[in-house]
mmCIF file of C-alpha atoms in Angstrom:
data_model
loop_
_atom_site.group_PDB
_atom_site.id
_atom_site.type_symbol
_atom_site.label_atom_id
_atom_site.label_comp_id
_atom_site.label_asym_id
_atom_site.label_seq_id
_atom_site.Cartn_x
_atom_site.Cartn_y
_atom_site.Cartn_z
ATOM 1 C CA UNK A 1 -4.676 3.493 -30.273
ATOM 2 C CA UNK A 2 -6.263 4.711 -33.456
ATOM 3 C CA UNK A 3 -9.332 5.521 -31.642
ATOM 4 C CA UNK A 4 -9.406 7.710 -29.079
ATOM 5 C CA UNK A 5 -12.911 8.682 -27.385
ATOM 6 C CA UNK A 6 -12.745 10.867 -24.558
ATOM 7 C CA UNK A 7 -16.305 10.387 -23.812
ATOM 8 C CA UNK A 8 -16.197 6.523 -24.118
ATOM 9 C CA UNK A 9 -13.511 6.577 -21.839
ATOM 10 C CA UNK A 10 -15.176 9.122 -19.314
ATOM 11 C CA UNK A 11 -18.445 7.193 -19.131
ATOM 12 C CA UNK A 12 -16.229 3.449 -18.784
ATOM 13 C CA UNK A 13 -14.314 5.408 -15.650
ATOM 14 C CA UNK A 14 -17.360 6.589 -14.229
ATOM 15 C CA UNK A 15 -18.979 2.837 -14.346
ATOM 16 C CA UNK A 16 -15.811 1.886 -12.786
ATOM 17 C CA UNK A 17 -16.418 4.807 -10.184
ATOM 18 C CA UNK A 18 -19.596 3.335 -9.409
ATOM 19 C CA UNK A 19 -18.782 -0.297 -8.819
ATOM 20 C CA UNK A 20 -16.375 0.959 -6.428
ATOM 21 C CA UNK A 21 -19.148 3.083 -4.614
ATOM 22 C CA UNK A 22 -21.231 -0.396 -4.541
ATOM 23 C CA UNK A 23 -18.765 -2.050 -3.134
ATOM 24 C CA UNK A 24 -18.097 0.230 0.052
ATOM 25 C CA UNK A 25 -21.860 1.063 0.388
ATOM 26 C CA UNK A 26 -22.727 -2.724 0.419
ATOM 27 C CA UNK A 27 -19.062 -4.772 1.503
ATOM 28 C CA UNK A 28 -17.500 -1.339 3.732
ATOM 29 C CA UNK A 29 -14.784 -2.531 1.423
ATOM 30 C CA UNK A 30 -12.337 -0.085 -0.721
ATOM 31 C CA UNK A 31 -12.348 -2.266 -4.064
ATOM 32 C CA UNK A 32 -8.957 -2.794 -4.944
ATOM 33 C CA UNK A 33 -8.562 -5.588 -7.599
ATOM 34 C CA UNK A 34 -5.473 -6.896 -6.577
ATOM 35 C CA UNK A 35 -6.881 -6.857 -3.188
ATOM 36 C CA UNK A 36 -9.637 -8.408 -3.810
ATOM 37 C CA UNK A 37 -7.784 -11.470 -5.389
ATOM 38 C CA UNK A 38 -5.425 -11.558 -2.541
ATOM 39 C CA UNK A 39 -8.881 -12.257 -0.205
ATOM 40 C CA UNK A 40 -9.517 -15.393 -2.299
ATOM 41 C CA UNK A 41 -6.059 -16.719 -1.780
ATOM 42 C CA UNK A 42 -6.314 -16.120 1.813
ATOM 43 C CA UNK A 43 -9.877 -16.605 2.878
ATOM 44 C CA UNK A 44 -11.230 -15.231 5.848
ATOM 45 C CA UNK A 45 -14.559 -16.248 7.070
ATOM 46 C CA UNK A 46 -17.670 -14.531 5.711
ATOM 47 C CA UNK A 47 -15.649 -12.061 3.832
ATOM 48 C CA UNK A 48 -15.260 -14.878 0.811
ATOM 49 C CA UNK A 49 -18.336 -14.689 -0.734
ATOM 50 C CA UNK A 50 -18.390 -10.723 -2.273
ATOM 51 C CA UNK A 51 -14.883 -11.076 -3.184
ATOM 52 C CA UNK A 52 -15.854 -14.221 -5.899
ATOM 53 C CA UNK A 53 -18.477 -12.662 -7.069
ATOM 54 C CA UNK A 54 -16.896 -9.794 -7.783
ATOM 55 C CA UNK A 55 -14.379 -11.998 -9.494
ATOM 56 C CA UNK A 56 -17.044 -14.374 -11.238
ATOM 57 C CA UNK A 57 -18.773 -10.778 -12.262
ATOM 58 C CA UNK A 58 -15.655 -10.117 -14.058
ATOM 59 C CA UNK A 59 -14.701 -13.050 -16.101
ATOM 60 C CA UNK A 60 -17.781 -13.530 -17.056
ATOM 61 C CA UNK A 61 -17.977 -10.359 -18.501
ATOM 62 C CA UNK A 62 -15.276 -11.193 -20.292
ATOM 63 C CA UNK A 63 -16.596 -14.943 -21.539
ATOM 64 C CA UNK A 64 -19.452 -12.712 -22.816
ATOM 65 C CA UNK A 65 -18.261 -9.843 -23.814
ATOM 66 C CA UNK A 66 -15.748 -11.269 -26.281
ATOM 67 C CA UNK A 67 -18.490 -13.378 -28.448
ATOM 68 C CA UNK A 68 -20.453 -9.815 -28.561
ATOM 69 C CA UNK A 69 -17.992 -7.525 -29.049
ATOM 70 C CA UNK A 70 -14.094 -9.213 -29.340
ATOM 71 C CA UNK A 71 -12.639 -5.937 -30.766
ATOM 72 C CA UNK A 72 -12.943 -4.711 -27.313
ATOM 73 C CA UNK A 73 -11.209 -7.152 -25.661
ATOM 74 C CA UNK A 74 -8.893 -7.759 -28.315
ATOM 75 C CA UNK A 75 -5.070 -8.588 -26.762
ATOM 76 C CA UNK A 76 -3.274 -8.618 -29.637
ATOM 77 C CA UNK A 77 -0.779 -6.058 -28.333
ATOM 78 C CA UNK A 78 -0.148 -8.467 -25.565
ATOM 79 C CA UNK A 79 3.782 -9.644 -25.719
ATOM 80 C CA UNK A 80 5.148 -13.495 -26.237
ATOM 81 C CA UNK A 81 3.652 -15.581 -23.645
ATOM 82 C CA UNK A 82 6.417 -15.872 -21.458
ATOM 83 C CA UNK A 83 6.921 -12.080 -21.136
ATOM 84 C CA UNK A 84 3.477 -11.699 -19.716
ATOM 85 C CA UNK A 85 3.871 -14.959 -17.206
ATOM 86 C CA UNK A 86 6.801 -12.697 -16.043
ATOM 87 C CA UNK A 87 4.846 -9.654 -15.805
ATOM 88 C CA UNK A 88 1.893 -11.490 -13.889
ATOM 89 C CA UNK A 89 4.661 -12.861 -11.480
ATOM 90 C CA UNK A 90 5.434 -9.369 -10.529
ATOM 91 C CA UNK A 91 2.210 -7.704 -10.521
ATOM 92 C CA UNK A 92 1.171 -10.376 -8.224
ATOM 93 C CA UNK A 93 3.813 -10.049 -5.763
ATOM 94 C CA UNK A 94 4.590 -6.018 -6.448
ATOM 95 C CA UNK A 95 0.609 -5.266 -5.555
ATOM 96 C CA UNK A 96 0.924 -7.605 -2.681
ATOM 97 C CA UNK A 97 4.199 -5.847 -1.408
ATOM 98 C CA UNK A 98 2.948 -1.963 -1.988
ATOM 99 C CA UNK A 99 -0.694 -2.874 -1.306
ATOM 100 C CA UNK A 100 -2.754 -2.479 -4.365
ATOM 101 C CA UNK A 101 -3.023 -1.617 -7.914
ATOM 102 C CA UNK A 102 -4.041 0.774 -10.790
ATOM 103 C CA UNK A 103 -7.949 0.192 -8.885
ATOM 104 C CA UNK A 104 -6.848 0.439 -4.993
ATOM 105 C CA UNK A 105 -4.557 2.954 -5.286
ATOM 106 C CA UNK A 106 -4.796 4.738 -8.677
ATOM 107 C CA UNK A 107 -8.620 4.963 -8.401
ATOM 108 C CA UNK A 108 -9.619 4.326 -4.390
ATOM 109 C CA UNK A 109 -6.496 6.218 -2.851
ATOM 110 C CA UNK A 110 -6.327 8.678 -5.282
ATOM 111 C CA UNK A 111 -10.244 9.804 -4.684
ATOM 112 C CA UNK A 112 -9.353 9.652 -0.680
ATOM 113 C CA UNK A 113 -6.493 12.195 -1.181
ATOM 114 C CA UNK A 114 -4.275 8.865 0.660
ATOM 115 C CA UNK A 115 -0.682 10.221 0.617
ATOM 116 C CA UNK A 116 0.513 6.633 0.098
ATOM 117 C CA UNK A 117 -1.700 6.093 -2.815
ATOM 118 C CA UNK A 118 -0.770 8.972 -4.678
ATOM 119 C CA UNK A 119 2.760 7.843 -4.363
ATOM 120 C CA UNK A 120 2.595 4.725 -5.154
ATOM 121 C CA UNK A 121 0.710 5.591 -8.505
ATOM 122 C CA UNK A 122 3.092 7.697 -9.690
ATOM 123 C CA UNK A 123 6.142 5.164 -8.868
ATOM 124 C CA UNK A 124 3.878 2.299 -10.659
ATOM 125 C CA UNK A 125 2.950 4.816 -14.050
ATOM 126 C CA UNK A 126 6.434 6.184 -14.013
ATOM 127 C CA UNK A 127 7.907 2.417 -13.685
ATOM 128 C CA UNK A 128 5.268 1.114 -15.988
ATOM 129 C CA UNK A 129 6.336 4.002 -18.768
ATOM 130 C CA UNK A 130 9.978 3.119 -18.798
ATOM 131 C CA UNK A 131 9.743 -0.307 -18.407
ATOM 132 C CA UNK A 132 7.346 -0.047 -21.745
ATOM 133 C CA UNK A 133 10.153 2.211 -23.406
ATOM 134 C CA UNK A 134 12.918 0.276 -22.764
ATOM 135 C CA UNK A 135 11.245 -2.950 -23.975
ATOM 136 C CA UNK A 136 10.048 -1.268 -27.019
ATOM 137 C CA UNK A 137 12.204 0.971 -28.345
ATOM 138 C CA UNK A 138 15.871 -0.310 -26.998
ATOM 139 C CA UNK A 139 14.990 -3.749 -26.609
ATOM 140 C CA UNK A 140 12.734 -4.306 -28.962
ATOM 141 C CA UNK A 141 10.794 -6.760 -27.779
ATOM 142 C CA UNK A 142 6.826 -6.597 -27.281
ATOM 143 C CA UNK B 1 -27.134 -12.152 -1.315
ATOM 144 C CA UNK B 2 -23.738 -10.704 -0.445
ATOM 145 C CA UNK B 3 -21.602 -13.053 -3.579
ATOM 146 C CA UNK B 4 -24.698 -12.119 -5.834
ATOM 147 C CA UNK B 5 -23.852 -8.406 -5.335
ATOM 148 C CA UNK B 6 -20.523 -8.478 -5.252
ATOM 149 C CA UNK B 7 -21.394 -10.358 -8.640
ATOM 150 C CA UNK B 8 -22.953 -7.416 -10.192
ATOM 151 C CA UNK B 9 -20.212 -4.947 -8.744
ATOM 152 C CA UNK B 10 -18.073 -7.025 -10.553
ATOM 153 C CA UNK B 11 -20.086 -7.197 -13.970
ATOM 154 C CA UNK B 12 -20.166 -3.104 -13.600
ATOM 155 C CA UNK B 13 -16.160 -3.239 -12.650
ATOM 156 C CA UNK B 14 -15.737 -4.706 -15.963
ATOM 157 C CA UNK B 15 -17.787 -3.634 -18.291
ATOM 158 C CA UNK B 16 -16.230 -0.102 -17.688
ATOM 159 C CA UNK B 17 -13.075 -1.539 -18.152
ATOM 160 C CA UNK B 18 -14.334 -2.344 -21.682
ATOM 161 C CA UNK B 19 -15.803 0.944 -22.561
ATOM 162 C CA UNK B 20 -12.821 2.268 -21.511
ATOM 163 C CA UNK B 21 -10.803 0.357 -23.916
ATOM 164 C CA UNK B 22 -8.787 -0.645 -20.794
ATOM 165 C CA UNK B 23 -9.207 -4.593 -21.633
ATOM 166 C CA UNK B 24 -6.992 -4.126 -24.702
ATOM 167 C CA UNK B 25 -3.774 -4.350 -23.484
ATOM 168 C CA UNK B 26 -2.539 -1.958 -26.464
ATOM 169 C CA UNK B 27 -4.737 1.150 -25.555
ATOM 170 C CA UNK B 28 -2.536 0.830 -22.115
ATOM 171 C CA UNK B 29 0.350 0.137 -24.026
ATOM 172 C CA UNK B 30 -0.618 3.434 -26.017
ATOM 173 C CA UNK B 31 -0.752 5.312 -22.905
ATOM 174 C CA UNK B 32 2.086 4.072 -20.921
ATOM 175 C CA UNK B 33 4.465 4.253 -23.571
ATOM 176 C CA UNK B 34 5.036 8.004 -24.753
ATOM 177 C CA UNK B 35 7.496 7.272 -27.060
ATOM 178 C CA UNK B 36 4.894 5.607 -29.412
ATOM 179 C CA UNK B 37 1.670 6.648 -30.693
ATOM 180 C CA UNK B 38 0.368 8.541 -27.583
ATOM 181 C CA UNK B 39 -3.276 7.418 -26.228
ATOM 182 C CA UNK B 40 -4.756 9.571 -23.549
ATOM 183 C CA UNK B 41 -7.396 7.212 -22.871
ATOM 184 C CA UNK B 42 -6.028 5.514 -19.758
ATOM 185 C CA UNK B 43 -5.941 8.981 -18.268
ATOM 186 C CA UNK B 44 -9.716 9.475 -19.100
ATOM 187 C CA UNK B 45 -10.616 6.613 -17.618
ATOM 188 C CA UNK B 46 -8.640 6.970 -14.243
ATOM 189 C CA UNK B 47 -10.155 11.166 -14.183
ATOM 190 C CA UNK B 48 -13.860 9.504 -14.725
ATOM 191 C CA UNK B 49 -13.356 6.912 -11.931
ATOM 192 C CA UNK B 50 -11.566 9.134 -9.481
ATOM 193 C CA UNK B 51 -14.447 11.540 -10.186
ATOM 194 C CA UNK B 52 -17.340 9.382 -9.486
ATOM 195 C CA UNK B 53 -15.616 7.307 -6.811
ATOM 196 C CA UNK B 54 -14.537 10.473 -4.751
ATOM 197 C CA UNK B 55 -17.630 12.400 -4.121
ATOM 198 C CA UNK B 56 -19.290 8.817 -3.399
ATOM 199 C CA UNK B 57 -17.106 7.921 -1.125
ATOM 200 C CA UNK B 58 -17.058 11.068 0.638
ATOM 201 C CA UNK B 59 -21.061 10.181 0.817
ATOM 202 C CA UNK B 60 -21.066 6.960 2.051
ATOM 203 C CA UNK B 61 -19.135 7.424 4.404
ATOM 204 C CA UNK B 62 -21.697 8.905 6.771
ATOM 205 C CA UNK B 63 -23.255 6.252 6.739
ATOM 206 C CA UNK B 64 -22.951 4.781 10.052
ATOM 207 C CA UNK B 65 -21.583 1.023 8.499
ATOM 208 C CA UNK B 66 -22.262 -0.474 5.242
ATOM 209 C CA UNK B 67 -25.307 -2.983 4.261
ATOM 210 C CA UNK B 68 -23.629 -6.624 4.807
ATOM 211 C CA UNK B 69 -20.306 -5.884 7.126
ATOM 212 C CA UNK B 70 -20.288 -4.353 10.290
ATOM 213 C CA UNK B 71 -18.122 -1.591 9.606
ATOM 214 C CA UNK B 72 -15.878 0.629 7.015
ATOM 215 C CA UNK B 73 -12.407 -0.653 6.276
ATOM 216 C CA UNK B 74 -10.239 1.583 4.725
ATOM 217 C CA UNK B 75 -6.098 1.824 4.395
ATOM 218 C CA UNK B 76 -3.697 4.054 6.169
ATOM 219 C CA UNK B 77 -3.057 6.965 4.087
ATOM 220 C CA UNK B 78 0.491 7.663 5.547
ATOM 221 C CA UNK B 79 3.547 7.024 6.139
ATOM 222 C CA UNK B 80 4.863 6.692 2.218
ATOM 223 C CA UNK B 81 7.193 3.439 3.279
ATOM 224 C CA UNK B 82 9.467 1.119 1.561
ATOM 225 C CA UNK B 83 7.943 -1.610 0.754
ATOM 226 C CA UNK B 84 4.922 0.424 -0.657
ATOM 227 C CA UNK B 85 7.273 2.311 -3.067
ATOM 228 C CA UNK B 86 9.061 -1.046 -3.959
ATOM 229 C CA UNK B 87 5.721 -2.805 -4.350
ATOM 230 C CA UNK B 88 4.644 -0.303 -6.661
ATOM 231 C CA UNK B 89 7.883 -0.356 -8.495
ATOM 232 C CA UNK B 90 7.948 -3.816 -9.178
ATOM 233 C CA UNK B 91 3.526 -3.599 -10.091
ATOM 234 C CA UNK B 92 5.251 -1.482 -12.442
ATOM 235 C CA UNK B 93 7.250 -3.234 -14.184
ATOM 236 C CA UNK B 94 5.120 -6.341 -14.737
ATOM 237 C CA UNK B 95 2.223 -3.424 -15.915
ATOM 238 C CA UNK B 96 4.588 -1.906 -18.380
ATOM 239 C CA UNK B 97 5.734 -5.285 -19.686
ATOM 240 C CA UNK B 98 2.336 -6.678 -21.041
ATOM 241 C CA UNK B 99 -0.432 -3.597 -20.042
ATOM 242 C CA UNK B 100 -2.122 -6.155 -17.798
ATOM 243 C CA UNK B 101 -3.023 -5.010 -14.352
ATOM 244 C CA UNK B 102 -4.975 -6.979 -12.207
ATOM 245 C CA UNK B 103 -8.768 -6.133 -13.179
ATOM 246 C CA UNK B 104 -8.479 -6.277 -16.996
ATOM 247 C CA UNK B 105 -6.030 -9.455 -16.565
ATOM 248 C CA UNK B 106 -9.096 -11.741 -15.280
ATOM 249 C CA UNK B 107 -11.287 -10.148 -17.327
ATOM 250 C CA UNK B 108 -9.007 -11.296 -20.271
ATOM 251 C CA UNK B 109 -8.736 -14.782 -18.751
ATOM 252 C CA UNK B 110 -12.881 -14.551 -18.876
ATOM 253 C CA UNK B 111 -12.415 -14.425 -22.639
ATOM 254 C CA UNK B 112 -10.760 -17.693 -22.778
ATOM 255 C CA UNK B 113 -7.232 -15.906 -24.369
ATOM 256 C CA UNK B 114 -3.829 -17.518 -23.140
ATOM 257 C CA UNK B 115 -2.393 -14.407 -22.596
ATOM 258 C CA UNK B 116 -4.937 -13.669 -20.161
ATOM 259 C CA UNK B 117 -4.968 -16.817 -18.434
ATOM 260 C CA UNK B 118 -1.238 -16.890 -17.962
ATOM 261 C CA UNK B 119 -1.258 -13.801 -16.710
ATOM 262 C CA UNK B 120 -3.838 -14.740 -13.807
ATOM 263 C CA UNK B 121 -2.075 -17.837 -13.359
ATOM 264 C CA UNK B 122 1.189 -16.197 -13.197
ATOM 265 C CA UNK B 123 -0.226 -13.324 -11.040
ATOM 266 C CA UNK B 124 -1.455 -15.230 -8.230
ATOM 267 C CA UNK B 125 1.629 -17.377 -8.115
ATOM 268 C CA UNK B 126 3.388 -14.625 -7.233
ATOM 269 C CA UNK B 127 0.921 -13.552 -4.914
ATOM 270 C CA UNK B 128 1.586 -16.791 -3.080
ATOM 271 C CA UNK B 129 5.369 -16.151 -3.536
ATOM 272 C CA UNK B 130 4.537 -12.488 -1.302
ATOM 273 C CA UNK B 131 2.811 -15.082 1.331
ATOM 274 C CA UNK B 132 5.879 -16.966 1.570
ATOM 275 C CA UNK B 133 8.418 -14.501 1.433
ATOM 276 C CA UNK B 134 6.149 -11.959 4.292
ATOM 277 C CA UNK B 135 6.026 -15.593 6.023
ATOM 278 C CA UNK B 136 10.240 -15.915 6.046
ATOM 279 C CA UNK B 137 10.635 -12.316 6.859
ATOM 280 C CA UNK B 138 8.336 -12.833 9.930
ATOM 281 C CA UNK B 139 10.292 -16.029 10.812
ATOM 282 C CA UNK B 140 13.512 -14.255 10.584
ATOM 283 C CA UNK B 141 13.704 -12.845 13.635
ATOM 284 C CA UNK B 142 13.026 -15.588 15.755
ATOM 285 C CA UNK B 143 15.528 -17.637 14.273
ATOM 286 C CA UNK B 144 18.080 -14.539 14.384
ATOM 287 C CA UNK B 145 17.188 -14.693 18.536
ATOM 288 C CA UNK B 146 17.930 -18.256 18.659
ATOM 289 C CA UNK B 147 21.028 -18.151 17.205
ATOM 290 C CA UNK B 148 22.588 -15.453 19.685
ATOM 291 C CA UNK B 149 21.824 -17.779 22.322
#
């Protein structure tokens, strides 16, 4: 918040832009996080292996990234514990429901020009910012 | 071969979640909520990744199937229904409450913090919940056609 860096925050999308790319040139796949954890759930044979290492790729970055650099991944912001078991319940169901998340539809669907995808990602941001208001400033919670 | 790359795709996933600052929960905190301090970042990061993806895609997709599958999936782009507009109503409420979505949420359980690990935890419980509840609707209308006879 007291740092913003456009540039770090161009060249972290663009790495994101890129794993994305891997993923459909090697997988075919449209690498929707959400998605992807929703394969490991339900596996389907010979389409399990990709999705947890895709997984494994990203906790581990975070079971190394936080001895190297733990401002980074720092979650202090983070609410009481049982706010954000509430808020995993529904991002786990609500991306199952509408079919992806900030990745599959705010980053895959939005670079496809998918009509859907842009929808949803403004119903999720718009959601997301008044949910975040009224917690914060009328409830004051968070 | 195939988990080993989807390995690294998921080592690159997250380390530009990190440079983006989008594994602190407060940076998309910062953006979401415009009331407070506003931080642009989360819209930098999206503009990057929608930049690089797009033209890629646009590539690859001449190909005539990828490396290790058989052929491109991809989703519908139309028609804008209900349940995707009340899916992504409800994503975003859980996303506003704590600033976890699903990538930077297992990357935060990686890190060994409890919020991160109860919000995986939580997340694919209610993923599982959606399984049972797509599993009731589809029962529904069976049972609905017994009971008129």
């Amino acid at each position: 918040m007291e740092h913003f860096t456009p540039w770090m925050a161009l060249a972290g999308g663009a790495l994101i832009g890129l794993a994305t790319a891997s993923v459909f040139w090697l997988q075919g796949r449209l690498a929707g996080i959400s998605g992807i954890c929703g394969g490991v759930l339900a596996p389907v044979r010979g389409d399990l292996g990709w999705r947890l290492g895709f997984v494994l790729g990203l906790l581990a970055v975070g079971v190394v990234g936080v001895r190297v650099a733990p401002q980074a991944f720092s979650v202090e912001a983070a609410p009481s514990l049982a706010l954000v078991a509430a808020s995993g319940l529904l991002v786990g169901f609500g991306t199952r429901l509408g079919n992806g998340c900030t990745s599959g539809h705010g980053v895959c669907g939005i670079a496809r020009l998918s009509g859907r995808s842009i929808a949803a990602t403004l119903v999720f941001m718009l959601v997301a910012g008044v949910t975040s208001f009224v917690l914060r400033h009328v409830l004051g919670a968070g | 071969m195939q988990a080993l790359s989807g390995f690294a795709s998921g080592v690159l996933f997250a380390l530009g979640l990190a440079l983006g600052g989008m594994t602190q929960p407060g940076k998309v905190i910062g953006f979401l909520d415009v009331a407070g301090a506003w931080d642009p970042t989360l819209a930098f990061v999206m503009a990057g990744a929608v930049g690089t993806f797009g033209p890629l895609y646009r590539l690859i997709s001449r190909y005539a199937s990828p490396r290790f599958a058989s052929a491109f999936v991809v989703h519908a782009t139309w028609p804008i229904d209900a349940p995707l507009l009340i899916g992504a109503a409800v994503f975003g409420v859980g996303w506003g409450i704590a600033g976890f979505c699903p990538g930077p949420g297992v990357v935060s359980a990686g890190t060994g913090a409890p919020e991160g690990v109860v919000f995986v935890l939580a997340m694919l419980l209610g993923m599982l919940a959606f399984r049972g509840y797509e599993r009731l609707r589809s029962a529904a209308p069976a049972a609905r056609t017994v009971a008129a006879e």
